[in-house]
Amino acid sequence: MPRPDGARPDGARPDSGWEARRIRIRVDGEVVEDSLTDLGVSLLTVLRRNGRTAPKSACGRGECGACTVLLGDRVVMSCTVLAAAVTADVTTAAGLAADDLRESFADHVAFQCGFCTPGQIVRAEALLREGSCPTRAEVTRAMAGNVCRCTGYVQIIDAIMDTMEKRRVEGSDCVPQ
């Protein structure tokens, strides 16, 4: 039976000129395959429907940071990235080797409900990997794209600063200010 909106069973509209196509994206070291039925499908949609639940779906406009992932070495909000355009590896919070940062978040009670935590962890780890030694004010500015409605941010910044200090003691050249 035809769909009322005229779309084919694969979701593509007959008048769009778009044919469903398979894509392959490396996520957290594993290849994920998906069928795009529309050019406008976001990376977040592909991640979530393939069981990658660390990036959260919230604003859908790149304003809250809940869907933050690394695309190569770049921090992006996956709700604003077209899946069809992804050519770099994707790393979610689940794929990061950042146990010290996660532990610091727990030690500083830097999460309550946990909804924003994966995005916070990804952005914080990217900041720490830059090799610079940001001040507390710079960390606060860098984290501004990730919204948290529970903690008030002080604990999140404390956790990042603490992780930076511990990594410095373990061999990093950074001296936190």
Coordinates of C-alpha atoms in Angstrom, one line a residue:
M1 CA 0.0 0.0 0.0
P2 CA 1.4 3.4 -0.9
R3 CA 2.4 5.8 1.8
P4 CA 0.2 8.9 2.0
D5 CA 3.3 11.2 1.8
G6 CA 4.4 9.5 -1.4
A7 CA 7.6 8.2 0.0
R8 CA 8.9 4.8 -1.0
P9 CA 9.3 2.0 1.6
D10 CA 12.9 3.0 2.0
G11 CA 11.8 6.5 3.0
A12 CA 13.1 8.3 -0.1
R13 CA 10.6 10.6 -1.8
P14 CA 10.1 9.8 -5.5
D15 CA 10.5 13.4 -6.5
S16 CA 13.6 14.2 -4.5
G17 CA 16.1 12.6 -6.8
W18 CA 17.7 11.0 -3.8
E19 CA 18.3 7.3 -3.8
A20 CA 18.8 5.5 -0.5
R21 CA 22.5 4.7 -0.1
R22 CA 24.7 2.8 2.3
I23 CA 27.3 4.6 4.3
R24 CA 30.2 3.3 6.4
I25 CA 31.5 5.3 9.3
R26 CA 34.2 4.2 11.7
V27 CA 32.8 4.9 15.2
D28 CA 34.9 4.2 18.3
G29 CA 37.2 1.9 16.2
E30 CA 34.4 -0.2 14.7
V31 CA 32.7 0.2 11.3
V32 CA 29.1 1.2 11.4
E33 CA 27.0 0.7 8.3
D34 CA 23.7 2.5 7.8
S35 CA 21.2 3.2 5.0
L36 CA 20.6 6.8 4.4
T37 CA 17.1 7.5 3.1
D38 CA 17.6 11.2 3.0
L39 CA 20.5 13.5 2.5
G40 CA 19.5 15.5 5.7
V41 CA 20.1 12.6 8.2
S42 CA 22.4 13.8 11.0
L43 CA 25.4 11.9 12.3
L44 CA 23.5 11.8 15.7
T45 CA 20.6 10.0 14.1
V46 CA 22.9 7.4 12.6
L47 CA 24.8 6.9 15.8
R48 CA 21.7 6.5 17.9
R49 CA 19.9 4.1 15.6
N50 CA 23.1 2.0 15.5
G51 CA 23.2 1.6 19.3
R52 CA 25.7 4.4 20.1
T53 CA 23.8 5.9 23.0
A54 CA 26.6 8.1 24.6
P55 CA 25.7 11.1 22.3
K56 CA 22.3 12.3 23.5
S57 CA 19.5 13.8 21.4
A58 CA 18.3 17.0 23.0
C59 CA 18.2 20.4 21.2
G60 CA 18.7 19.2 17.6
R61 CA 20.3 22.6 16.8
G62 CA 23.9 22.4 18.2
E63 CA 23.1 24.6 21.2
C64 CA 23.4 22.2 24.1
G65 CA 26.4 19.9 23.6
A66 CA 24.7 16.7 24.7
C67 CA 25.5 15.1 21.3
T68 CA 29.2 16.2 21.3
V69 CA 31.6 13.8 19.6
L70 CA 35.1 14.0 18.1
L71 CA 35.1 14.0 14.3
G72 CA 38.8 13.2 13.7
D73 CA 40.4 15.5 16.2
R74 CA 37.6 18.2 15.9
V75 CA 34.9 18.6 18.5
V76 CA 31.5 18.7 16.8
M77 CA 27.9 18.5 17.8
S78 CA 26.7 15.5 15.9
C79 CA 23.1 16.8 15.6
T80 CA 24.5 19.4 13.1
V81 CA 26.7 17.2 11.0
L82 CA 25.3 15.5 7.9
A83 CA 26.0 11.8 8.1
A84 CA 26.6 11.6 4.3
A85 CA 29.4 14.1 4.7
V86 CA 31.4 12.2 7.4
T87 CA 34.8 11.0 6.2
A88 CA 36.8 11.1 9.5
D89 CA 36.6 8.7 12.4
V90 CA 34.0 9.4 15.0
T91 CA 34.8 9.1 18.7
T92 CA 32.1 9.2 21.3
A93 CA 32.6 9.3 25.1
A94 CA 32.3 5.5 25.1
G95 CA 35.3 5.3 22.8
L96 CA 37.6 7.6 24.7
A97 CA 40.5 6.3 26.8
A98 CA 39.8 8.9 29.5
D99 CA 39.3 6.9 32.6
D100 CA 41.2 9.5 34.7
L101 CA 38.8 12.2 33.5
R102 CA 35.8 10.0 34.2
E103 CA 37.1 9.2 37.7
S104 CA 37.7 12.9 38.3
F105 CA 34.2 13.7 37.3
A106 CA 33.0 11.1 39.9
D107 CA 35.4 12.4 42.6
H108 CA 34.2 16.0 42.1
V109 CA 30.5 15.0 41.8
A110 CA 30.6 16.7 38.4
F111 CA 27.4 15.0 37.2
Q112 CA 24.0 14.4 38.7
C113 CA 21.5 13.2 36.2
G114 CA 24.3 12.2 33.8
F115 CA 22.5 13.3 30.6
C116 CA 25.1 15.8 29.6
T117 CA 28.1 13.9 31.0
P118 CA 29.2 12.1 27.8
G119 CA 29.3 15.4 25.9
Q120 CA 31.1 17.1 28.7
I121 CA 33.7 14.3 28.8
V122 CA 34.3 14.5 25.1
R123 CA 34.8 18.3 25.0
A124 CA 37.0 18.2 28.2
E125 CA 39.2 15.4 26.8
A126 CA 39.6 17.3 23.5
L127 CA 40.6 20.4 25.5
L128 CA 43.1 18.4 27.5
R129 CA 44.6 16.8 24.4
E130 CA 45.4 20.1 22.8
G131 CA 48.6 20.2 24.8
S132 CA 48.1 23.8 25.9
C133 CA 47.7 24.6 29.6
P134 CA 44.5 26.5 29.9
T135 CA 43.6 28.7 32.9
R136 CA 40.5 28.1 34.8
A137 CA 38.8 30.9 32.9
E138 CA 39.9 29.4 29.6
V139 CA 38.5 26.0 30.6
T140 CA 35.2 27.6 31.6
R141 CA 35.0 29.4 28.2
A142 CA 35.9 26.2 26.3
M143 CA 33.2 24.2 28.1
A144 CA 30.5 26.9 27.5
G145 CA 29.0 25.0 24.6
N146 CA 28.0 22.1 26.8
V147 CA 24.9 22.8 28.9
C148 CA 24.3 21.2 32.3
R149 CA 21.2 21.9 34.2
C150 CA 22.2 20.1 37.4
T151 CA 25.7 20.9 38.6
G152 CA 26.2 24.6 38.2
Y153 CA 29.5 23.9 36.3
V154 CA 31.9 24.5 39.3
Q155 CA 32.3 20.7 39.8
I156 CA 32.8 20.1 36.1
I157 CA 35.6 22.7 35.9
D158 CA 37.1 21.4 39.1
A159 CA 37.2 17.9 37.6
I160 CA 38.9 19.1 34.4
M161 CA 41.5 21.2 36.3
D162 CA 42.2 18.3 38.7
T163 CA 42.7 15.9 35.7
M164 CA 45.0 18.4 34.0
E165 CA 47.1 18.7 37.2
K166 CA 47.3 14.9 37.6
R167 CA 48.4 14.5 34.0
R168 CA 51.0 17.2 34.5
V169 CA 52.5 15.3 37.4
E170 CA 52.5 12.2 35.3
G171 CA 54.6 13.8 32.6
S172 CA 52.6 16.5 30.8
D173 CA 54.4 19.9 30.4
C174 CA 51.3 21.8 31.4
V175 CA 51.2 23.7 34.7
P176 CA 47.6 24.7 35.5
Q177 CA 46.9 28.3 36.6

